[in-house]
Tab-separated table of C-alpha atoms in Angstrom:
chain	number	residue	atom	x	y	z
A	1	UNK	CA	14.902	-29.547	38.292
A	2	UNK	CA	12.414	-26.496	38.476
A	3	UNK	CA	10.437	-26.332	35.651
A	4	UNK	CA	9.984	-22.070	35.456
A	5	UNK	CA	13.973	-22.233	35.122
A	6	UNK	CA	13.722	-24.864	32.538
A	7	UNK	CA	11.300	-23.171	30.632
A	8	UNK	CA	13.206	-19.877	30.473
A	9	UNK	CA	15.995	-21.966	29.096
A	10	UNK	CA	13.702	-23.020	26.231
A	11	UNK	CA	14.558	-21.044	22.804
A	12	UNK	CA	15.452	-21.683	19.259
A	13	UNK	CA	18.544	-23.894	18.750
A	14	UNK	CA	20.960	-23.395	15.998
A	15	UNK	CA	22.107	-26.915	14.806
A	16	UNK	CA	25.493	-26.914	16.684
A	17	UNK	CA	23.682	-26.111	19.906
A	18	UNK	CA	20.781	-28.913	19.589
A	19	UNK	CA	23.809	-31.476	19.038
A	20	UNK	CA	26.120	-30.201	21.873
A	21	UNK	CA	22.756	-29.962	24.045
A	22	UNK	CA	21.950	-33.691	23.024
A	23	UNK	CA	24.870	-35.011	23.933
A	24	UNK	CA	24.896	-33.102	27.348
A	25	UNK	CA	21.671	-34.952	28.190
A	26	UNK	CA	22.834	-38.264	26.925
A	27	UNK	CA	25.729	-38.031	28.782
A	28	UNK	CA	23.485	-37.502	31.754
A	29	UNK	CA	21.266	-39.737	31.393
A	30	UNK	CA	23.661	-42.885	30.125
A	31	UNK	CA	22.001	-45.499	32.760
A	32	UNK	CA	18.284	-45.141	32.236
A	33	UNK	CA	18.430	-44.533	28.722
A	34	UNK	CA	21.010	-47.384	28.081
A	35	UNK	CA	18.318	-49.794	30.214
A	36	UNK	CA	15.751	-48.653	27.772
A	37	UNK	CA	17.447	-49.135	24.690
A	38	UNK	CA	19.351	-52.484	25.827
A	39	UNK	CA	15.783	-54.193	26.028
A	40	UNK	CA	14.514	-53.428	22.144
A	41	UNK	CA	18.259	-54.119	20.703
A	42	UNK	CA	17.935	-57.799	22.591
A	43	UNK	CA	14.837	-58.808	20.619
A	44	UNK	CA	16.155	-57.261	17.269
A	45	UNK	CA	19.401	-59.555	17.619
A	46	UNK	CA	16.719	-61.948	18.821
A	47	UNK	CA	15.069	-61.604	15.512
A	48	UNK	CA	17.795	-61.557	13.799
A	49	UNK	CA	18.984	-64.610	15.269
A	50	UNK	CA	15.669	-66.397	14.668
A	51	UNK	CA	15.833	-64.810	10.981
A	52	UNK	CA	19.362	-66.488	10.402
A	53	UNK	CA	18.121	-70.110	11.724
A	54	UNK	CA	15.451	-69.909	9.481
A	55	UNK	CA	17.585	-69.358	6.592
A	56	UNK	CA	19.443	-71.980	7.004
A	57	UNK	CA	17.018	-74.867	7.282
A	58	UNK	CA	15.233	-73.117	4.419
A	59	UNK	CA	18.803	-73.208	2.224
A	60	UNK	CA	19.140	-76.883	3.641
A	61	UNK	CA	15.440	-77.649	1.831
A	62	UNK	CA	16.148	-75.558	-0.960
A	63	UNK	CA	19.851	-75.494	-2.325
A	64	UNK	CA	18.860	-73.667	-5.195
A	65	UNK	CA	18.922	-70.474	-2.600
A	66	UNK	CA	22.990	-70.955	-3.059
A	67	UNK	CA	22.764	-70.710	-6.851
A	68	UNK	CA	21.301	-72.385	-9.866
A	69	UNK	CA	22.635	-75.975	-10.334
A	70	UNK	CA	23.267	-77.478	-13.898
A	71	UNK	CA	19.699	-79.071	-15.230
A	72	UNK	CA	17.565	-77.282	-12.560
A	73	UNK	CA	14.274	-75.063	-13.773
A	74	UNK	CA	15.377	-71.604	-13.721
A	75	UNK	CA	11.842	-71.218	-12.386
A	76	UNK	CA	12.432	-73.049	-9.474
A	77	UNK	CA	15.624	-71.026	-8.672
A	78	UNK	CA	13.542	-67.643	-9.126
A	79	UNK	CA	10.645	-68.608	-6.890
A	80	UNK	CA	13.355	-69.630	-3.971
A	81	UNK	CA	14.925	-66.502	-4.387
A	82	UNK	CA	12.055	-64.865	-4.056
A	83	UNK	CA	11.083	-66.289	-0.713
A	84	UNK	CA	14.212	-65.423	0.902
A	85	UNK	CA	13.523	-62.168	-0.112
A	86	UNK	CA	10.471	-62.018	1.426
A	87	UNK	CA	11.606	-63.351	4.605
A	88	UNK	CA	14.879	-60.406	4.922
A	89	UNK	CA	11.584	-57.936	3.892
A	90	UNK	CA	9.701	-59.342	6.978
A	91	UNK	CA	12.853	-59.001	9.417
A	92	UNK	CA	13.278	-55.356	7.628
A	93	UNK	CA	9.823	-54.207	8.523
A	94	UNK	CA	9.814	-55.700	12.203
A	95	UNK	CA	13.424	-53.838	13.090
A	96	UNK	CA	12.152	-50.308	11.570
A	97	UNK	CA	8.535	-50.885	13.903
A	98	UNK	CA	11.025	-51.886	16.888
A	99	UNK	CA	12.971	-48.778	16.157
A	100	UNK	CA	9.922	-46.633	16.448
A	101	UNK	CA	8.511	-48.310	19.578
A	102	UNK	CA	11.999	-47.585	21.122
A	103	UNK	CA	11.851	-44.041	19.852
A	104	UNK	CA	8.777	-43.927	21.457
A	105	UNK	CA	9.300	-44.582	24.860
A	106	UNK	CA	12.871	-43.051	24.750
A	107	UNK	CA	10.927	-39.406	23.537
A	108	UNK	CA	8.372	-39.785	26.527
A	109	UNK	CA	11.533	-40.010	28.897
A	110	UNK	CA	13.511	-37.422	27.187
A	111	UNK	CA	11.111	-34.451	26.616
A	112	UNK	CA	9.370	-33.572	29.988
A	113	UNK	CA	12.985	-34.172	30.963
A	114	UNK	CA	14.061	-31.752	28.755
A	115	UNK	CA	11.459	-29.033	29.708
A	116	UNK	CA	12.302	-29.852	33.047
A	117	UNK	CA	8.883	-31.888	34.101
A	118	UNK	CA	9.948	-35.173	36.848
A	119	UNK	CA	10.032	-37.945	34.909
A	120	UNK	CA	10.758	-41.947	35.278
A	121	UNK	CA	12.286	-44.105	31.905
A	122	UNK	CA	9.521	-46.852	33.142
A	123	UNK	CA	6.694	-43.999	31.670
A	124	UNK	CA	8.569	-44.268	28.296
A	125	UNK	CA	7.803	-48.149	28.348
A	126	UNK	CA	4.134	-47.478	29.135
A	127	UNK	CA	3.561	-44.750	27.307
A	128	UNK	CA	4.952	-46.731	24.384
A	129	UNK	CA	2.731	-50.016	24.978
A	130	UNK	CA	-0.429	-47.916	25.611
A	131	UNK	CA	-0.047	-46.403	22.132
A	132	UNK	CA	1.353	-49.455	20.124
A	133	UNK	CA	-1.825	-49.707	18.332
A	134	UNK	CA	-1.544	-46.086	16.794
A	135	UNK	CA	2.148	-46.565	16.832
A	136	UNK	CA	1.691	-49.639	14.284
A	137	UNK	CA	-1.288	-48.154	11.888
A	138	UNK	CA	0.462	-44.927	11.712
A	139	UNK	CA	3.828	-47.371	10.835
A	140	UNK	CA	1.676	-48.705	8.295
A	141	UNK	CA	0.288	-45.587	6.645
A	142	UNK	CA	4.130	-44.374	7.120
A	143	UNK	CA	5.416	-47.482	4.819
A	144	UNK	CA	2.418	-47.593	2.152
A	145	UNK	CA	3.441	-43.552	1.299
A	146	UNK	CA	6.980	-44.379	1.145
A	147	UNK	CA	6.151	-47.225	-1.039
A	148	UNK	CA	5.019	-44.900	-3.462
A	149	UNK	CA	8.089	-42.666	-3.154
A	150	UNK	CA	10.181	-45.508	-3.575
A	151	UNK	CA	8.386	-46.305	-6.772
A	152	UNK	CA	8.629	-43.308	-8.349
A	153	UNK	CA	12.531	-42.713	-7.411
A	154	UNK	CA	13.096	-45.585	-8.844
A	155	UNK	CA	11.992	-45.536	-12.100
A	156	UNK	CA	14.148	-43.999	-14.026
A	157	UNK	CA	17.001	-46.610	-13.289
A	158	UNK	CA	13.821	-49.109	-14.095
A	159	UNK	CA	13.363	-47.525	-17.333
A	160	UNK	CA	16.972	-47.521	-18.679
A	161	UNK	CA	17.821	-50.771	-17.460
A	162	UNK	CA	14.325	-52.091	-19.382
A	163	UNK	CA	15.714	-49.970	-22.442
A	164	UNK	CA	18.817	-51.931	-22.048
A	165	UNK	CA	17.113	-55.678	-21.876
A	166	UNK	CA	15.050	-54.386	-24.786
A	167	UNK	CA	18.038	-53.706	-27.261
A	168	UNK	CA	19.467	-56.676	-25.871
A	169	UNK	CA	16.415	-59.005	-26.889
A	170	UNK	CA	15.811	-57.123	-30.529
A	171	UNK	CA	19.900	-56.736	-31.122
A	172	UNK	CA	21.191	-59.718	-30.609
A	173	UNK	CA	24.516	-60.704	-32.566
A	174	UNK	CA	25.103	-57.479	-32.992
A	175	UNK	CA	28.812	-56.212	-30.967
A	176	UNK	CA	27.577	-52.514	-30.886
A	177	UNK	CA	23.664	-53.767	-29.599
A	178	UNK	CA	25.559	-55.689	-26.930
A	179	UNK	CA	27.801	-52.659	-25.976
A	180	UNK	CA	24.901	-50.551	-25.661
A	181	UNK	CA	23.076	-52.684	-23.852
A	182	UNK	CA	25.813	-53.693	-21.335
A	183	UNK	CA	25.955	-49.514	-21.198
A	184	UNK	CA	22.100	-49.142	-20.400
A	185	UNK	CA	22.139	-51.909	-17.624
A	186	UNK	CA	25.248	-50.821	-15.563
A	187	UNK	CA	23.908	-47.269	-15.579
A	188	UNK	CA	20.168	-48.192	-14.576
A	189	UNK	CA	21.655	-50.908	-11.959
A	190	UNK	CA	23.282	-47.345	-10.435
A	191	UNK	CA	20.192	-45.121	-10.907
A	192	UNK	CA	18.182	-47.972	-9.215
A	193	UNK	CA	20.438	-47.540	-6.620
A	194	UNK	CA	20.939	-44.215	-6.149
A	195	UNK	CA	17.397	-44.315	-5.942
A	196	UNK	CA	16.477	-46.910	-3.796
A	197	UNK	CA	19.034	-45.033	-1.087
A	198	UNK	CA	17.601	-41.570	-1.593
A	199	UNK	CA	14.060	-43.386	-0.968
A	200	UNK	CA	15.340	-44.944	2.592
A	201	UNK	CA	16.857	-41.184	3.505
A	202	UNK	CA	13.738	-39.947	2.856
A	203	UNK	CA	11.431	-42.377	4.901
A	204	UNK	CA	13.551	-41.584	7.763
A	205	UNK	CA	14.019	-38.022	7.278
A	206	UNK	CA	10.633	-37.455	6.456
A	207	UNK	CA	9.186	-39.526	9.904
A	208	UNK	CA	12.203	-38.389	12.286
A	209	UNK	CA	9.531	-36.283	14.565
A	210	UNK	CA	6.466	-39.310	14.450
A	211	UNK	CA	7.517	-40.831	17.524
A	212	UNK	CA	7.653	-38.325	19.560
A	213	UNK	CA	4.328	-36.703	18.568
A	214	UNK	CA	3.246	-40.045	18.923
A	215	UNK	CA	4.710	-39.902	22.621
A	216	UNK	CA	3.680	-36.537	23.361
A	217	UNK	CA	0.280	-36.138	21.393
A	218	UNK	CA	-2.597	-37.472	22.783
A	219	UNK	CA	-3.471	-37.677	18.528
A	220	UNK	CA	-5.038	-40.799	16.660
A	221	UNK	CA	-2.769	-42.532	13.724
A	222	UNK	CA	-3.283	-40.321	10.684
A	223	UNK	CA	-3.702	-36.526	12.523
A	224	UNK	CA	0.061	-38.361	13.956
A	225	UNK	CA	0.390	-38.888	10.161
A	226	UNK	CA	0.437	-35.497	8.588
A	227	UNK	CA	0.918	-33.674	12.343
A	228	UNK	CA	4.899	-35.119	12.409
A	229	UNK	CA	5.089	-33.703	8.439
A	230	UNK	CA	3.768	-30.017	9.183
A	231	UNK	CA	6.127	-29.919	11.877
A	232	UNK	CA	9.320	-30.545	9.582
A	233	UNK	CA	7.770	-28.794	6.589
A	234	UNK	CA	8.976	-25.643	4.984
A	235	UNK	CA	11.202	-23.254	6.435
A	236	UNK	CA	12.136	-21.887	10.434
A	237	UNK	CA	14.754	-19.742	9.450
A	238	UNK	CA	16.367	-17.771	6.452
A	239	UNK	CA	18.870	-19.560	4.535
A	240	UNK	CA	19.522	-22.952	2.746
A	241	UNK	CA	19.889	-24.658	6.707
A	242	UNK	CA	16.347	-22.574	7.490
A	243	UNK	CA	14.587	-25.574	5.961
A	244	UNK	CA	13.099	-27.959	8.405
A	245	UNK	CA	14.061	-31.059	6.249
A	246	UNK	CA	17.591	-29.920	5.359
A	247	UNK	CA	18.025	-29.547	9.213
A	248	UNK	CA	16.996	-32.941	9.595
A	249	UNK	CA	19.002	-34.032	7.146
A	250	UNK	CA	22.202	-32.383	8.822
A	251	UNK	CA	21.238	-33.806	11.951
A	252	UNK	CA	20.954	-37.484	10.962
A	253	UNK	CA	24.232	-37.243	9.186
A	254	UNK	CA	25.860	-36.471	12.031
A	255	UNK	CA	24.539	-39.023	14.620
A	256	UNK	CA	24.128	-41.609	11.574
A	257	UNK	CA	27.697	-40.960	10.933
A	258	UNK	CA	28.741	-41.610	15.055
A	259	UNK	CA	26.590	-44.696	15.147
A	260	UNK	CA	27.936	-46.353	12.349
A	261	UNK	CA	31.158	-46.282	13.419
A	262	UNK	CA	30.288	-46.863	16.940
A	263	UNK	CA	28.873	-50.582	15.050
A	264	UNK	CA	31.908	-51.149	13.303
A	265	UNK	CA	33.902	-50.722	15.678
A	266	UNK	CA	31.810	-53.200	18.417
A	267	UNK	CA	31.223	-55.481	15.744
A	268	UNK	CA	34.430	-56.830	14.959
A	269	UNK	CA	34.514	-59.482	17.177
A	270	UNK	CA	31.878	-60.535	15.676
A	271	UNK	CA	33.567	-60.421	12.366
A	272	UNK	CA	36.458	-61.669	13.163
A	273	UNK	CA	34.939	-65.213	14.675
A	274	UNK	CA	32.812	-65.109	11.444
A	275	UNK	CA	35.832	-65.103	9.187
A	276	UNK	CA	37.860	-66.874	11.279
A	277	UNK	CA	35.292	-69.910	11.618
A	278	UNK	CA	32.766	-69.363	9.039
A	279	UNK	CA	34.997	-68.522	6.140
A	280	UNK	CA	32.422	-67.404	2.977
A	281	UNK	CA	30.184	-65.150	4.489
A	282	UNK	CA	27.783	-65.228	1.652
A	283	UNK	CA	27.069	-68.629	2.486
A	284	UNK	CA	24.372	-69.253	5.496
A	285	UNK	CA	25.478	-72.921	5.855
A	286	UNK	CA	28.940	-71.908	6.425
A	287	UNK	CA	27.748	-68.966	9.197
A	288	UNK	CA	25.619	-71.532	10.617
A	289	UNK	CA	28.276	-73.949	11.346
A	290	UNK	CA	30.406	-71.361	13.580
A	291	UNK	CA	30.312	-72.109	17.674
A	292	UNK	CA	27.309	-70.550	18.705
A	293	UNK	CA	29.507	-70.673	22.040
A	294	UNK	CA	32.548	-67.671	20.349
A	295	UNK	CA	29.417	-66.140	18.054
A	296	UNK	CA	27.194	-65.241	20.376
A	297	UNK	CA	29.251	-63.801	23.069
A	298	UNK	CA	31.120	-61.278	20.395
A	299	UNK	CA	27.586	-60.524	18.992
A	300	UNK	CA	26.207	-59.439	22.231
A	301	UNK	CA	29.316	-57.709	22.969
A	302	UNK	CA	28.044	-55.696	19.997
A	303	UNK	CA	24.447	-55.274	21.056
A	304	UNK	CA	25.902	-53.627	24.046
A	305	UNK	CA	27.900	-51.235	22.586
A	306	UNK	CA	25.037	-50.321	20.164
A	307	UNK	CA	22.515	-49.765	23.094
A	308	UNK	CA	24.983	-47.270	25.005
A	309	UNK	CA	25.496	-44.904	21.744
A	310	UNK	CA	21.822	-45.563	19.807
A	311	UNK	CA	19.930	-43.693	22.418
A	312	UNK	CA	22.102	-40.768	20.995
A	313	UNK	CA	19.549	-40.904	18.342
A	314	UNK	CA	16.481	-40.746	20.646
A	315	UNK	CA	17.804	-37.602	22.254
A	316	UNK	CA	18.695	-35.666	19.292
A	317	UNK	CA	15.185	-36.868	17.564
A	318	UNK	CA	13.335	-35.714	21.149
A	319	UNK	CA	15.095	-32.516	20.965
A	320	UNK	CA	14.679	-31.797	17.529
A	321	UNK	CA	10.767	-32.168	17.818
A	322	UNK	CA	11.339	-29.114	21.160
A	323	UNK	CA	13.217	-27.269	18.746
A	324	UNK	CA	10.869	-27.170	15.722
A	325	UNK	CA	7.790	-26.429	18.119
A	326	UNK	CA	9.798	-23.744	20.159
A	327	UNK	CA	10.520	-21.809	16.667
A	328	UNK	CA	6.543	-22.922	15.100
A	329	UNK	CA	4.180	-22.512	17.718
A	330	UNK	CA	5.838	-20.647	20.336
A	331	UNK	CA	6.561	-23.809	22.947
A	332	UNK	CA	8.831	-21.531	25.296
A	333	UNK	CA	6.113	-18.324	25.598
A	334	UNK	CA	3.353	-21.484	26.315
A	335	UNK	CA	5.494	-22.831	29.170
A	336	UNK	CA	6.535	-19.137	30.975
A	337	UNK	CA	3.116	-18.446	30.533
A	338	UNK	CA	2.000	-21.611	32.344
A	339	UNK	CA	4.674	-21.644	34.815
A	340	UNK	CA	3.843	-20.531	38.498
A	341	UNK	CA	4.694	-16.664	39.669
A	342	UNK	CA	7.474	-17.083	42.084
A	343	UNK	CA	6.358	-16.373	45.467
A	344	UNK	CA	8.104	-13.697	48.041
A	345	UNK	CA	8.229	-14.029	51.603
A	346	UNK	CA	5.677	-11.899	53.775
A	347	UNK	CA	8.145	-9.578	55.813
């Protein structure tokens, strides 16, 4: 590919056009970037795997994880609660830091392919490992500031449903206190909710351009920090889609939207073996007594179709972060500029 062609390629993208362009270069480049992907989706079902075995031999030492049993300390069935809790908040945080790592080394491979530099997928995997150490503070910094964004959209359904265990406690007997505070619950459960989901949009909206300036930018953890937010803050264009995040927003929607039924679809092998063979699938000891030999055959059959449409993800992310510095700080002009004066032939 010549790179002076390339680069007079380079301009702004209007939303359609990134996704269409995308898909183009996915299309193009199924093999390498399905190879990529395949290996980080085998050790999150790895993980997940491990995660599941674990459960079970903890429900087998603890059955109060399957509910509270009739003269057992409440206490008791709190505290195991809580530790399977912790463990699916352990698995949580390892898949997200997988799904950046992969991000990673898929944005190496995509970009100077997109700007038309020669390129190999086996620099994404380097380029990935060499900055895993930035890669994982800046993952840290990335979930301590959501933390507090999660706190604070959450409140409000924390207040009303603490209003609601309040009149409760102070009107009890009382048929209208009990209406009221059946009332205040259900409607804080749902702004807990609503809030707790607008939180986990925002983390991802709000670090969809890290890994690539992490793959790109030769830039230490928090300058990768607040770099990826200047890039998607404020506005690139007039009108409500001008907005960096709001185009971000659209984006994911749309590729969110094709992955998840892309899983649901691959996955129902899966689910049919687990209701076929496991029956309640709320219960871990059930799912843990299914065939290993029909699970994980249908589960991998799911892996695989996951790792041929997630890199769909990687490309629009990779092209979104040439987009936004095309339209901010003039990537196109930089690259003509830089590109070599075509030579003529001495007559």
């Amino acid at each position: 590919m010549n790179p002076s062609a390339t680069s007079a390629e380079l301009r702004p993208l209007a939303i359609g056009e990134l996704i269409d362009r995308a898909a183009t270069f996915w299309r193009a480049h199924l093999k390498p970037l399905f190879v990529l992907c395949l290996g980080f989706d085998l050790l999150n079902y790895i993980a997940v795997k491990v995660f599941t075995f674990a459960l079970t031999r903890v429900v087998g030492v603890m059955p109060g994880l399957q509910g509270p049993r009739p003269g057992e300390d409440p206490s008791e069935t709190l505290a195991q609660s809580g530790l399977m809790l912790g463990m699916m908040g352990v698995l949580y945080v390892f898949l997200i830091w997988n799904f950046w790592v992969a991000t990673t080394a898929a944005a190496r491979y995509v970009v100077p392919a997109r700007l038309g530099d020669p390129v190999r997928p086996m620099e994404g995997l380097r380029r990935a490992v060499s900055r895993l150490g930035t890669l994982t503070a800046t993952y840290l910094l990335s979930l301590a500031w959501s933390l507090g964004v999660t706190l604070l959209l959450c409140l409000p359904g924390s207040i009303v449903m603490g209003l609601g265990v309040v009149a409760g406690v102070t009107g009890r007997g009382s048929g209208g206190n009990a209406a009221v505070t059946v009332a205040l619950i259900i409607i804080g459960a749902i702004l807990l909710g609503v809030g707790a989901l607008a939180a986990v949009l925002w983390y991802f909206l709000r670090f969809m351009l890290l890994p690539p300036v992490l793959a790109m930018e030769d830039v230490g953890a928090w300058a990768a920090f607040k770099r990826s937010g200047a890039l998607l803050a404020g506005r690139v264009e007039p009108g409500f889609l001008g907005r960096g995040t709001v185009r971000a927003m659209v984006l994911s929607t749309v590729v969110g939207g094709i992955l998840v039924a892309v899983s649901l679809v691959s996955g129902l092998p899966a689910w049919i073996v687990r209701l076929s063979h496991g029956g309640n699938l709320l219960d871990p000891a059930a799912q843990a007594a299914i065939p290993q030999a029909l699970l994980v055959p249908a589960e991998l059959l799911q892996v695989v179709g996951q790792s041929l449409f997630t890199p769909l993800s990687f490309v629009v992310s990779a092209f979104f972060y040439v987009d936004m510095r095309v339209r901010r700080e003039g990537l196109d002009l930089e690259r003509r500029l830089a590109a070599p004066e075509p030579t003529t032939p001495s007559p």
